[in-house]
Short mmCIF file of C-alpha atoms and ligand atoms in Angstrom, two decimals:
data_model
loop_
_atom_site.label_atom_id
_atom_site.label_comp_id
_atom_site.label_asym_id
_atom_site.label_seq_id
_atom_site.Cartn_x
_atom_site.Cartn_y
_atom_site.Cartn_z
CA UNK A 106 89.32 164.64 -78.00
CA UNK A 107 88.33 163.91 -81.35
CA UNK A 108 88.33 160.94 -83.65
CA UNK A 109 90.02 161.60 -87.37
CA UNK A 110 88.89 159.28 -89.65
CA UNK A 111 90.66 158.49 -93.10
CA UNK A 112 88.38 157.03 -95.92
CA UNK A 113 88.99 155.03 -99.32
CA UNK A 114 92.92 154.13 -98.05
CA UNK A 115 92.84 150.90 -99.11
CA UNK A 116 92.91 150.49 -103.21
CA UNK A 117 90.48 147.11 -103.12
CA UNK A 118 87.78 148.43 -100.34
CA UNK A 119 87.64 152.25 -102.81
CA UNK A 120 86.96 149.61 -105.98
CA UNK A 121 84.21 147.87 -103.93
CA UNK A 122 82.36 150.92 -103.07
CA UNK A 123 82.98 152.03 -106.88
CA UNK A 124 84.83 155.07 -105.52
CA UNK A 125 87.96 156.55 -107.44
CA UNK A 126 91.11 155.81 -105.51
CA UNK A 127 92.00 159.30 -104.17
CA UNK A 128 95.08 161.32 -105.03
CA UNK A 129 94.86 163.04 -100.96
CA UNK A 130 93.53 161.15 -98.41
CA UNK A 131 89.63 161.68 -97.58
CA UNK A 132 89.45 162.96 -94.25
CA UNK A 133 86.54 162.91 -91.65
CA UNK A 134 85.74 163.39 -88.39
CA UNK A 135 83.64 161.75 -85.45
CA UNK A 136 82.91 163.66 -82.07
CA UNK A 137 83.78 162.31 -78.77
CA UNK A 138 80.17 160.77 -78.38
CA UNK A 139 80.86 158.24 -80.97
CA UNK A 140 83.41 156.49 -78.82
CA UNK A 141 82.19 153.16 -77.82
CA UNK A 142 85.01 151.28 -75.85
CA UNK A 143 85.51 148.32 -73.50
CA UNK A 144 84.31 145.70 -76.01
CA UNK A 145 80.66 146.93 -75.04
CA UNK A 146 78.05 145.79 -77.63
CA UNK A 147 76.91 147.94 -80.64
CA UNK A 148 73.20 148.81 -80.93
CA UNK A 149 71.88 149.24 -84.30
CA UNK A 150 70.43 152.67 -84.03
CA UNK A 151 66.81 153.16 -85.43
CA UNK A 152 67.49 155.62 -88.09
CA UNK A 153 69.17 153.03 -90.21
CA UNK A 154 68.49 149.18 -91.89
CA UNK A 155 71.99 149.22 -93.17
CA UNK A 156 74.91 149.29 -90.74
CA UNK A 157 78.35 148.35 -92.00
CA UNK A 158 80.97 147.28 -90.14
CA UNK A 159 84.90 148.63 -91.11
CA UNK A 160 87.57 147.29 -89.45
CA UNK A 161 90.51 149.55 -89.43
CA UNK A 162 94.06 150.02 -87.77
CA UNK A 163 93.94 153.08 -84.97
CA UNK A 164 96.80 155.00 -83.22
CA UNK A 165 96.25 157.15 -80.25
CA UNK A 166 97.91 160.72 -80.41
CA UNK A 167 99.98 161.35 -77.37
CA UNK A 168 101.49 164.64 -78.08
CA UNK A 169 99.97 167.97 -79.14
CA UNK A 170 101.28 168.75 -82.70
CA UNK A 171 100.26 171.26 -85.55
CA UNK A 172 101.80 170.78 -89.42
CA UNK A 173 103.86 167.80 -88.53
CA UNK A 174 106.80 167.04 -90.92
CA UNK A 175 106.02 163.30 -91.99
CA UNK A 176 109.70 162.03 -90.72
CA UNK A 177 108.97 163.54 -87.21
CA UNK A 178 105.02 161.70 -87.20
CA UNK A 179 106.49 158.69 -85.22
CA UNK A 180 107.15 161.11 -81.98
CA UNK A 181 103.35 161.97 -81.72
CA UNK A 182 102.03 158.41 -81.36
CA UNK A 183 103.10 155.00 -79.35
CA UNK A 184 100.17 152.88 -79.22
CA UNK A 185 97.58 151.01 -81.49
CA UNK A 186 94.37 149.23 -81.33
CA UNK A 187 91.73 148.23 -83.77
CA UNK A 188 88.40 150.03 -84.35
CA UNK A 189 85.50 149.69 -86.04
CA UNK A 190 84.15 152.47 -88.11
CA UNK A 191 80.33 151.49 -87.85
CA UNK A 192 78.63 153.19 -91.03
CA UNK A 193 75.11 153.46 -91.76
CA UNK A 194 75.47 153.07 -95.51
CA UNK A 195 72.09 153.74 -96.66
CA UNK A 196 71.95 157.27 -95.16
CA UNK A 197 75.46 157.88 -96.47
CA UNK A 198 74.62 156.50 -100.28
CA UNK A 199 71.53 159.24 -99.66
CA UNK A 200 73.55 162.02 -98.48
CA UNK A 201 76.73 161.60 -100.63
CA UNK A 202 74.12 161.61 -103.71
CA UNK A 203 72.82 164.87 -102.60
CA UNK A 204 76.49 166.26 -102.12
CA UNK A 205 75.73 166.62 -98.46
CA UNK A 206 78.25 165.82 -95.62
CA UNK A 207 78.61 162.38 -93.92
CA UNK A 208 78.40 163.38 -90.51
CA UNK A 209 75.22 161.65 -89.42
CA UNK A 210 76.03 158.49 -91.19
CA UNK A 211 79.48 158.33 -89.84
CA UNK A 212 79.71 160.02 -86.72
CA UNK A 213 76.33 159.08 -84.75
CA UNK A 214 76.89 157.72 -81.07
CA UNK A 215 78.72 154.82 -80.44
CA UNK A 216 80.00 154.37 -84.27
CA UNK A 217 83.64 154.18 -83.04
CA UNK A 218 84.13 151.21 -81.83
CA UNK A 219 87.90 150.70 -80.30
CA UNK A 220 89.65 147.95 -78.66
CA UNK A 221 92.43 148.14 -75.72
CA UNK A 222 95.65 149.51 -77.15
CA UNK A 223 99.28 147.66 -77.49
CA UNK A 224 102.52 149.35 -78.28
CA UNK A 225 103.48 150.32 -81.96
CA UNK A 226 105.83 148.25 -83.97
CA UNK A 227 108.75 149.74 -85.53
CA UNK A 228 107.56 149.27 -88.84
CA UNK A 229 103.44 150.59 -88.87
CA UNK A 230 103.61 149.56 -92.51
CA UNK A 231 104.15 145.89 -91.51
CA UNK A 232 101.40 144.99 -89.53
CA UNK A 233 98.63 142.49 -90.04
CA UNK A 234 94.97 142.81 -89.00
CA UNK A 235 91.79 140.41 -89.24
CA UNK A 236 87.98 140.77 -88.77
CA UNK A 237 85.79 137.55 -87.77
CA UNK A 238 82.41 137.88 -88.33
CA UNK A 239 80.35 134.91 -86.12
CA UNK A 240 84.11 133.30 -86.36
CA UNK A 241 84.74 133.34 -90.09
CA UNK A 242 87.52 135.71 -91.27
CA UNK A 243 85.74 138.60 -93.36
CA UNK A 244 88.28 141.42 -93.71
CA UNK A 245 91.91 140.32 -93.98
CA UNK A 246 94.33 143.68 -94.06
CA UNK A 247 97.72 144.83 -94.32
CA UNK A 248 99.11 148.26 -93.76
CA UNK A 249 101.48 147.73 -96.50
CA UNK A 250 98.29 147.94 -99.06
CA UNK A 251 97.75 151.57 -97.49
CA UNK A 252 97.52 154.09 -99.96
CA UNK A 253 98.73 156.94 -97.30
CA UNK A 254 100.88 155.53 -94.69
CA UNK A 255 99.91 156.32 -90.79
CA UNK A 256 103.17 158.96 -90.98
CA UNK A 257 102.05 160.50 -94.15
CA UNK A 258 98.16 160.60 -92.62
CA UNK A 259 99.45 162.29 -89.47
CA UNK A 260 101.54 165.02 -91.08
CA UNK A 261 98.26 165.50 -94.09
CA UNK A 262 95.54 165.87 -91.30
CA UNK A 263 97.52 168.00 -88.68
CA UNK A 264 97.88 170.71 -91.68
CA UNK A 265 94.05 171.23 -90.98
CA UNK A 266 93.24 169.95 -87.48
CA UNK A 267 95.67 170.53 -84.69
CA UNK A 268 96.57 167.19 -83.36
CA UNK A 269 96.32 166.76 -79.26
CA UNK A 270 96.84 164.33 -76.70
CA UNK A 271 94.23 161.63 -76.64
CA UNK A 272 92.97 161.94 -80.19
CA UNK A 273 92.32 159.05 -82.19
CA UNK A 274 93.10 158.15 -86.23
CA UNK A 275 91.46 155.43 -87.96
CA UNK A 276 93.53 154.80 -90.73
CA UNK A 277 90.62 153.46 -93.05
CA UNK A 278 89.31 149.83 -93.90
CA UNK A 279 90.56 147.15 -96.34
CA UNK A 280 87.91 145.01 -98.41
CA UNK A 281 85.51 143.21 -97.01
CA UNK A 282 83.11 145.26 -95.50
CA UNK A 283 79.57 144.45 -95.27
CA UNK A 284 76.25 144.63 -93.44
CA UNK A 285 75.85 143.86 -89.55
CA UNK A 286 72.77 142.34 -88.21
CA UNK A 287 71.40 141.83 -84.59
CA UNK A 288 73.09 138.78 -83.23
CA UNK A 289 76.08 138.97 -85.21
CA UNK A 290 79.71 138.95 -82.81
CA UNK A 291 82.72 140.82 -84.40
CA UNK A 292 86.08 139.69 -83.41
CA UNK A 293 89.14 141.75 -84.33
CA UNK A 294 92.47 140.28 -84.53
CA UNK A 295 95.58 142.62 -84.57
CA UNK A 296 99.44 140.79 -85.44
CA UNK A 297 97.05 137.53 -84.47
CA UNK A 298 96.06 138.52 -81.42
CA UNK A 299 92.30 138.91 -80.47
CA UNK A 300 91.97 142.46 -78.92
CA UNK A 301 88.45 143.51 -80.04
CA UNK A 302 85.40 141.90 -79.33
CA UNK A 303 81.84 143.48 -80.41
CA UNK A 304 78.35 142.09 -80.26
CA UNK A 305 75.50 143.56 -82.41
CA UNK A 306 72.16 144.19 -80.67
MG1 MG E 251 86.21 153.69 -92.57
#
């Protein structure tokens, strides 16, 4: 199982990070050891002083496929969830400056928090989601604002990486990312329903 993630997929987030909006999806992968499930807490690792939360819509692949045409992408997933792409921003910044890969900053243990899944909706580009930090909204997202739509992401990614049953796709974060602190509680709402809860320890 692999966790495929898309970076800079919302223009307002790319802007807040000082990044250009990319022509093609920015793709990276987290290993299976990054999974954090069942609303378990997140423990801040010792190698970073600045972990950011990034709330993202996640889909689960339920059929193997390679080079999937966009018009058939819908056949390859039937459930969605919320995820937090935990990012060691200080480490990522250092790696970016040196032109090195992001893996250590993005794929570390338990950096991919995923909520329980719910069935997908007919129009995946009409899904709203929100992150609340200690009870107040910090990210308000709508999939209509994605630069690359879910089906386009599946088509693009599967040219390079065969998608297999059980893989997860993180589809990018809207603006409003920020640092986590020990004691914080993050709660994610998908279409108004609370699906995700993650305490920072
Ligand atoms: Mg992300």
